[in-house]
């Protein structure tokens, strides 16, 4: 278990340095362009949700719709979530701030504080690397904690950069 965690920390550090350069954004040229970009990034988050959901279910009691912990599924999905997290900033290279009529929960701060936004995506990628690594170690308790920690990185970004769902 200790070994697994250490590998996770090293791998997480490698992810962060591999994606250290922030993307530059250009304004959407038209409402149509903005719509395409907005729909593409929302699709990306739907994929993230679908990939994370089975792991979130493993934290719930079985009596309440929860699922048995399956470390192989955690390792596979967390690895995919790492890739999806790293791809988030590139989904925002079209700056859609000027097009307020198109429905989006993206807040202006994404482009005003691009480095912070990228740091939140990096945090999710690191948490995903850690979850995959801990899952491979087979430690059930540590795997559950790693899933929960990854879930917190969704909320940490949403708190600053996503409009509250209502
Ligand atoms: C780096 C920031 C960031 C991270 C990390 C992040 N999100 Fe989001 N998420 C956003 C933003 C911004 C939007 C709004 C996009 C829009 O409406 O244009 C969003 C939208 C969503 C949506 C709504 C998609 C739709 O149907 O329009 C879901 C679901 C979602 N995120 C789930 C997650 C989950 C689950 C995680 C973690 C595993 C996560 N997000 C991590 C920033 C983030």
PDB file of C-alpha atoms and ligand atoms in Angstrom:
ATOM      1  CA  UNK A   1       0.000   0.000   0.000  1.00  0.00           C
ATOM      2  CA  UNK A   2       2.779   2.445   0.889  1.00  0.00           C
ATOM      3  CA  UNK A   3       4.553   1.566  -2.318  1.00  0.00           C
ATOM      4  CA  UNK A   4       1.398   2.124  -4.350  1.00  0.00           C
ATOM      5  CA  UNK A   5       0.870   5.536  -2.835  1.00  0.00           C
ATOM      6  CA  UNK A   6       4.427   6.598  -3.515  1.00  0.00           C
ATOM      7  CA  UNK A   7       4.115   5.609  -7.170  1.00  0.00           C
ATOM      8  CA  UNK A   8       0.915   7.664  -7.274  1.00  0.00           C
ATOM      9  CA  UNK A   9       2.652  10.754  -5.953  1.00  0.00           C
ATOM     10  CA  UNK A  10       5.512  10.454  -8.431  1.00  0.00           C
ATOM     11  CA  UNK A  11       3.140   9.846 -11.346  1.00  0.00           C
ATOM     12  CA  UNK A  12       0.958  12.774 -10.256  1.00  0.00           C
ATOM     13  CA  UNK A  13       3.972  15.091 -10.242  1.00  0.00           C
ATOM     14  CA  UNK A  14       4.842  13.942 -13.779  1.00  0.00           C
ATOM     15  CA  UNK A  15       1.332  14.785 -15.010  1.00  0.00           C
ATOM     16  CA  UNK A  16       1.518  18.296 -13.631  1.00  0.00           C
ATOM     17  CA  UNK A  17       4.840  19.083 -15.284  1.00  0.00           C
ATOM     18  CA  UNK A  18       3.779  17.524 -18.594  1.00  0.00           C
ATOM     19  CA  UNK A  19       0.884  19.953 -18.973  1.00  0.00           C
ATOM     20  CA  UNK A  20       2.485  23.055 -17.507  1.00  0.00           C
ATOM     21  CA  UNK A  21       1.893  25.364 -20.486  1.00  0.00           C
ATOM     22  CA  UNK A  22      -1.451  27.193 -20.459  1.00  0.00           C
ATOM     23  CA  UNK A  23      -3.460  27.364 -23.693  1.00  0.00           C
ATOM     24  CA  UNK A  24      -4.173  30.758 -25.220  1.00  0.00           C
ATOM     25  CA  UNK A  25      -7.775  31.510 -26.154  1.00  0.00           C
ATOM     26  CA  UNK A  26      -9.161  33.414 -29.111  1.00  0.00           C
ATOM     27  CA  UNK A  27     -12.598  35.056 -29.129  1.00  0.00           C
ATOM     28  CA  UNK A  28     -15.396  33.211 -30.944  1.00  0.00           C
ATOM     29  CA  UNK A  29     -15.930  34.844 -34.349  1.00  0.00           C
ATOM     30  CA  UNK A  30     -19.693  34.435 -34.422  1.00  0.00           C
ATOM     31  CA  UNK A  31     -22.602  33.128 -32.389  1.00  0.00           C
ATOM     32  CA  UNK A  32     -22.484  29.967 -34.499  1.00  0.00           C
ATOM     33  CA  UNK A  33     -18.812  29.442 -33.640  1.00  0.00           C
ATOM     34  CA  UNK A  34     -19.536  30.026 -29.980  1.00  0.00           C
ATOM     35  CA  UNK A  35     -22.383  27.525 -30.042  1.00  0.00           C
ATOM     36  CA  UNK A  36     -20.172  24.808 -31.554  1.00  0.00           C
ATOM     37  CA  UNK A  37     -17.471  25.417 -28.930  1.00  0.00           C
ATOM     38  CA  UNK A  38     -19.956  25.480 -26.043  1.00  0.00           C
ATOM     39  CA  UNK A  39     -21.640  22.271 -27.128  1.00  0.00           C
ATOM     40  CA  UNK A  40     -18.305  20.507 -27.597  1.00  0.00           C
ATOM     41  CA  UNK A  41     -17.079  21.389 -24.117  1.00  0.00           C
ATOM     42  CA  UNK A  42     -20.416  20.438 -22.526  1.00  0.00           C
ATOM     43  CA  UNK A  43     -20.174  17.086 -24.306  1.00  0.00           C
ATOM     44  CA  UNK A  44     -16.694  16.694 -22.791  1.00  0.00           C
ATOM     45  CA  UNK A  45     -18.085  17.201 -19.282  1.00  0.00           C
ATOM     46  CA  UNK A  46     -20.877  14.726 -19.972  1.00  0.00           C
ATOM     47  CA  UNK A  47     -18.190  12.164 -20.812  1.00  0.00           C
ATOM     48  CA  UNK A  48     -16.342  13.075 -17.620  1.00  0.00           C
ATOM     49  CA  UNK A  49     -19.539  12.601 -15.632  1.00  0.00           C
ATOM     50  CA  UNK A  50     -20.253   9.226 -17.254  1.00  0.00           C
ATOM     51  CA  UNK A  51     -16.714   8.046 -16.519  1.00  0.00           C
ATOM     52  CA  UNK A  52     -16.728   9.255 -12.917  1.00  0.00           C
ATOM     53  CA  UNK A  53     -20.237   8.110 -11.991  1.00  0.00           C
ATOM     54  CA  UNK A  54     -19.453   4.383 -11.573  1.00  0.00           C
ATOM     55  CA  UNK A  55     -16.635   5.318  -9.183  1.00  0.00           C
ATOM     56  CA  UNK A  56     -18.834   7.678  -7.189  1.00  0.00           C
ATOM     57  CA  UNK A  57     -21.368   4.850  -6.850  1.00  0.00           C
ATOM     58  CA  UNK A  58     -18.682   2.731  -5.155  1.00  0.00           C
ATOM     59  CA  UNK A  59     -18.634   5.209  -2.269  1.00  0.00           C
ATOM     60  CA  UNK A  60     -22.336   4.815  -1.559  1.00  0.00           C
ATOM     61  CA  UNK A  61     -23.863   2.148   0.700  1.00  0.00           C
ATOM     62  CA  UNK A  62     -25.133  -0.852  -1.287  1.00  0.00           C
ATOM     63  CA  UNK A  63     -28.533  -0.306   0.335  1.00  0.00           C
ATOM     64  CA  UNK A  64     -28.663   3.145  -1.244  1.00  0.00           C
ATOM     65  CA  UNK A  65     -27.899   2.398  -4.891  1.00  0.00           C
ATOM     66  CA  UNK A  66     -24.188   1.943  -4.202  1.00  0.00           C
ATOM     67  CA  UNK A  67     -21.919  -0.492  -6.017  1.00  0.00           C
ATOM     68  CA  UNK A  68     -19.275  -2.918  -4.728  1.00  0.00           C
ATOM     69  CA  UNK A  69     -15.768  -1.473  -5.037  1.00  0.00           C
ATOM     70  CA  UNK A  70     -14.074  -2.862  -8.149  1.00  0.00           C
ATOM     71  CA  UNK A  71     -10.453  -1.753  -8.206  1.00  0.00           C
ATOM     72  CA  UNK A  72      -9.992  -2.794 -11.861  1.00  0.00           C
ATOM     73  CA  UNK A  73     -12.827  -0.486 -12.930  1.00  0.00           C
ATOM     74  CA  UNK A  74     -11.398   2.292 -10.767  1.00  0.00           C
ATOM     75  CA  UNK A  75      -7.958   1.902 -12.369  1.00  0.00           C
ATOM     76  CA  UNK A  76      -9.407   1.925 -15.912  1.00  0.00           C
ATOM     77  CA  UNK A  77     -11.806   4.822 -15.422  1.00  0.00           C
ATOM     78  CA  UNK A  78      -9.366   6.913 -13.411  1.00  0.00           C
ATOM     79  CA  UNK A  79      -6.786   6.569 -16.168  1.00  0.00           C
ATOM     80  CA  UNK A  80      -9.386   7.783 -18.663  1.00  0.00           C
ATOM     81  CA  UNK A  81     -10.345  10.626 -16.285  1.00  0.00           C
ATOM     82  CA  UNK A  82      -6.725  11.715 -16.194  1.00  0.00           C
ATOM     83  CA  UNK A  83      -6.769  12.120 -19.992  1.00  0.00           C
ATOM     84  CA  UNK A  84     -10.143  13.853 -19.903  1.00  0.00           C
ATOM     85  CA  UNK A  85      -8.908  16.274 -17.216  1.00  0.00           C
ATOM     86  CA  UNK A  86      -5.813  17.146 -19.189  1.00  0.00           C
ATOM     87  CA  UNK A  87      -8.008  17.881 -22.213  1.00  0.00           C
ATOM     88  CA  UNK A  88     -10.222  20.397 -20.345  1.00  0.00           C
ATOM     89  CA  UNK A  89      -8.186  23.596 -20.988  1.00  0.00           C
ATOM     90  CA  UNK A  90      -8.086  22.889 -24.740  1.00  0.00           C
ATOM     91  CA  UNK A  91     -11.900  22.801 -24.700  1.00  0.00           C
ATOM     92  CA  UNK A  92     -11.842  26.494 -23.698  1.00  0.00           C
ATOM     93  CA  UNK A  93      -9.506  27.899 -26.350  1.00  0.00           C
ATOM     94  CA  UNK A  94     -12.541  29.526 -27.981  1.00  0.00           C
ATOM     95  CA  UNK A  95     -13.443  32.427 -25.685  1.00  0.00           C
ATOM     96  CA  UNK A  96     -17.249  32.628 -25.710  1.00  0.00           C
ATOM     97  CA  UNK A  97     -17.654  35.475 -23.185  1.00  0.00           C
ATOM     98  CA  UNK A  98     -19.163  37.818 -25.797  1.00  0.00           C
ATOM     99  CA  UNK A  99     -22.040  35.469 -26.549  1.00  0.00           C
ATOM    100  CA  UNK A 100     -24.275  35.608 -23.519  1.00  0.00           C
ATOM    101  CA  UNK A 101     -27.406  34.386 -25.314  1.00  0.00           C
ATOM    102  CA  UNK A 102     -26.114  30.839 -25.663  1.00  0.00           C
ATOM    103  CA  UNK A 103     -26.809  28.686 -22.643  1.00  0.00           C
ATOM    104  CA  UNK A 104     -23.639  27.900 -20.785  1.00  0.00           C
ATOM    105  CA  UNK A 105     -22.575  27.546 -17.166  1.00  0.00           C
ATOM    106  CA  UNK A 106     -19.021  28.651 -17.949  1.00  0.00           C
ATOM    107  CA  UNK A 107     -18.060  31.744 -15.969  1.00  0.00           C
ATOM    108  CA  UNK A 108     -15.987  34.601 -17.407  1.00  0.00           C
ATOM    109  CA  UNK A 109     -13.242  33.821 -14.877  1.00  0.00           C
ATOM    110  CA  UNK A 110     -12.209  30.839 -17.030  1.00  0.00           C
ATOM    111  CA  UNK A 111     -10.631  33.246 -19.508  1.00  0.00           C
ATOM    112  CA  UNK A 112      -9.820  36.031 -17.043  1.00  0.00           C
ATOM    113  CA  UNK A 113      -7.915  33.582 -14.783  1.00  0.00           C
ATOM    114  CA  UNK A 114      -6.800  30.960 -17.300  1.00  0.00           C
ATOM    115  CA  UNK A 115      -3.828  29.824 -15.200  1.00  0.00           C
ATOM    116  CA  UNK A 116      -6.071  29.167 -12.192  1.00  0.00           C
ATOM    117  CA  UNK A 117      -8.538  27.303 -14.362  1.00  0.00           C
ATOM    118  CA  UNK A 118      -5.761  25.137 -15.750  1.00  0.00           C
ATOM    119  CA  UNK A 119      -4.481  24.478 -12.221  1.00  0.00           C
ATOM    120  CA  UNK A 120      -7.914  23.083 -11.321  1.00  0.00           C
ATOM    121  CA  UNK A 121      -7.818  20.769 -14.335  1.00  0.00           C
ATOM    122  CA  UNK A 122      -4.291  19.694 -13.333  1.00  0.00           C
ATOM    123  CA  UNK A 123      -5.529  18.958  -9.807  1.00  0.00           C
ATOM    124  CA  UNK A 124      -8.192  16.658 -11.220  1.00  0.00           C
ATOM    125  CA  UNK A 125      -5.594  14.936 -13.444  1.00  0.00           C
ATOM    126  CA  UNK A 126      -3.274  14.397 -10.474  1.00  0.00           C
ATOM    127  CA  UNK A 127      -6.116  13.043  -8.334  1.00  0.00           C
ATOM    128  CA  UNK A 128      -7.038  10.658 -11.161  1.00  0.00           C
ATOM    129  CA  UNK A 129      -3.450   9.401 -11.481  1.00  0.00           C
ATOM    130  CA  UNK A 130      -3.389   8.844  -7.744  1.00  0.00           C
ATOM    131  CA  UNK A 131      -6.727   6.982  -7.787  1.00  0.00           C
ATOM    132  CA  UNK A 132      -5.564   4.674 -10.592  1.00  0.00           C
ATOM    133  CA  UNK A 133      -2.329   3.942  -8.777  1.00  0.00           C
ATOM    134  CA  UNK A 134      -3.944   3.322  -5.392  1.00  0.00           C
ATOM    135  CA  UNK A 135      -6.598   1.099  -7.030  1.00  0.00           C
ATOM    136  CA  UNK A 136      -3.858  -1.026  -8.591  1.00  0.00           C
ATOM    137  CA  UNK A 137      -2.405  -1.553  -5.099  1.00  0.00           C
ATOM    138  CA  UNK A 138      -5.706  -3.256  -4.178  1.00  0.00           C
ATOM    139  CA  UNK A 139      -6.189  -1.291  -0.940  1.00  0.00           C
ATOM    140  CA  UNK A 140      -9.966  -0.858  -0.647  1.00  0.00           C
ATOM    141  CA  UNK A 141      -9.999   1.913   1.960  1.00  0.00           C
ATOM    142  CA  UNK A 142      -7.289   3.931   0.232  1.00  0.00           C
ATOM    143  CA  UNK A 143      -9.039   3.510  -3.121  1.00  0.00           C
ATOM    144  CA  UNK A 144     -12.288   4.867  -1.724  1.00  0.00           C
ATOM    145  CA  UNK A 145     -10.460   7.842  -0.258  1.00  0.00           C
ATOM    146  CA  UNK A 146      -8.728   8.470  -3.590  1.00  0.00           C
ATOM    147  CA  UNK A 147     -12.100   8.449  -5.405  1.00  0.00           C
ATOM    148  CA  UNK A 148     -13.512  10.913  -2.874  1.00  0.00           C
ATOM    149  CA  UNK A 149     -10.449  13.128  -3.283  1.00  0.00           C
ATOM    150  CA  UNK A 150     -10.949  13.116  -7.046  1.00  0.00           C
ATOM    151  CA  UNK A 151     -14.587  14.078  -6.579  1.00  0.00           C
ATOM    152  CA  UNK A 152     -13.485  17.103  -4.553  1.00  0.00           C
ATOM    153  CA  UNK A 153     -11.456  18.352  -7.513  1.00  0.00           C
ATOM    154  CA  UNK A 154     -14.671  18.554  -9.611  1.00  0.00           C
ATOM    155  CA  UNK A 155     -16.279  20.745  -6.957  1.00  0.00           C
ATOM    156  CA  UNK A 156     -13.149  22.859  -6.509  1.00  0.00           C
ATOM    157  CA  UNK A 157     -13.297  23.884 -10.167  1.00  0.00           C
ATOM    158  CA  UNK A 158     -17.072  24.254 -10.302  1.00  0.00           C
ATOM    159  CA  UNK A 159     -17.024  26.530  -7.217  1.00  0.00           C
ATOM    160  CA  UNK A 160     -14.909  29.090  -9.052  1.00  0.00           C
ATOM    161  CA  UNK A 161     -15.629  28.558 -12.715  1.00  0.00           C
ATOM    162  CA  UNK A 162     -19.085  27.069 -13.206  1.00  0.00           C
ATOM    163  CA  UNK A 163     -22.379  28.847 -12.610  1.00  0.00           C
ATOM    164  CA  UNK A 164     -24.402  27.205  -9.879  1.00  0.00           C
ATOM    165  CA  UNK A 165     -26.810  24.657 -11.302  1.00  0.00           C
ATOM    166  CA  UNK A 166     -30.410  25.557 -10.510  1.00  0.00           C
TER     167      UNK A 166
HETATM  168  C1  LIG B   1     -11.081  22.720 -14.554  1.00  0.00           C
HETATM  169  C2  LIG B   1     -12.469  22.905 -14.231  1.00  0.00           C
HETATM  170  C3  LIG B   1     -13.414  21.741 -14.111  1.00  0.00           C
HETATM  171  C4  LIG B   1     -13.183  20.496 -13.575  1.00  0.00           C
HETATM  172  C5  LIG B   1     -11.904  19.937 -12.953  1.00  0.00           C
HETATM  173  C6  LIG B   1     -14.427  19.777 -13.677  1.00  0.00           C
HETATM  174  N1  LIG B   1     -15.396  20.564 -14.260  1.00  0.00           N
HETATM  175 FE1  LIG B   1     -17.319  20.031 -14.660  1.00  0.00          FE
HETATM  176  N2  LIG B   1     -17.610  21.822 -15.629  1.00  0.00           N
HETATM  177  C7  LIG B   1     -16.731  22.876 -15.664  1.00  0.00           C
HETATM  178  C8  LIG B   1     -17.311  23.988 -16.384  1.00  0.00           C
HETATM  179  C9  LIG B   1     -16.667  25.327 -16.645  1.00  0.00           C
HETATM  180  C10 LIG B   1     -18.585  23.571 -16.813  1.00  0.00           C
HETATM  181  C11 LIG B   1     -19.628  24.396 -17.624  1.00  0.00           C
HETATM  182  C12 LIG B   1     -19.439  24.188 -19.130  1.00  0.00           C
HETATM  183  C13 LIG B   1     -20.446  24.973 -19.963  1.00  0.00           C
HETATM  184  O1  LIG B   1     -21.659  24.979 -19.604  1.00  0.00           O
HETATM  185  O2  LIG B   1     -20.054  25.604 -20.963  1.00  0.00           O
HETATM  186  C14 LIG B   1     -18.743  22.196 -16.314  1.00  0.00           C
HETATM  187  C15 LIG B   1     -19.869  21.409 -16.536  1.00  0.00           C
HETATM  188  C16 LIG B   1     -20.045  20.147 -16.020  1.00  0.00           C
HETATM  189  C17 LIG B   1     -21.243  19.360 -16.219  1.00  0.00           C
HETATM  190  C18 LIG B   1     -22.482  19.775 -17.025  1.00  0.00           C
HETATM  191  C19 LIG B   1     -22.292  19.361 -18.492  1.00  0.00           C
HETATM  192  C20 LIG B   1     -23.542  19.697 -19.339  1.00  0.00           C
HETATM  193  O3  LIG B   1     -24.422  18.833 -19.436  1.00  0.00           O
HETATM  194  O4  LIG B   1     -23.612  20.826 -19.848  1.00  0.00           O
HETATM  195  C21 LIG B   1     -21.047  18.175 -15.545  1.00  0.00           C
HETATM  196  C22 LIG B   1     -22.026  17.010 -15.436  1.00  0.00           C
HETATM  197  C23 LIG B   1     -19.735  18.232 -14.940  1.00  0.00           C
HETATM  198  N3  LIG B   1     -19.140  19.431 -15.251  1.00  0.00           N
HETATM  199  C24 LIG B   1     -19.183  17.211 -14.174  1.00  0.00           C
HETATM  200  C25 LIG B   1     -17.872  17.200 -13.692  1.00  0.00           C
HETATM  201  C26 LIG B   1     -17.297  16.107 -12.931  1.00  0.00           C
HETATM  202  C27 LIG B   1     -18.013  14.849 -12.517  1.00  0.00           C
HETATM  203  C28 LIG B   1     -15.999  16.457 -12.687  1.00  0.00           C
HETATM  204  C29 LIG B   1     -14.939  15.702 -11.932  1.00  0.00           C
HETATM  205  C30 LIG B   1     -14.756  14.289 -12.159  1.00  0.00           C
HETATM  206  C31 LIG B   1     -15.798  17.786 -13.285  1.00  0.00           C
HETATM  207  N4  LIG B   1     -16.945  18.192 -13.874  1.00  0.00           N
HETATM  208  C32 LIG B   1     -14.599  18.481 -13.230  1.00  0.00           C
HETATM  209  C33 LIG B   1     -15.467  22.874 -15.107  1.00  0.00           C
HETATM  210  C34 LIG B   1     -14.823  21.778 -14.531  1.00  0.00           C
END
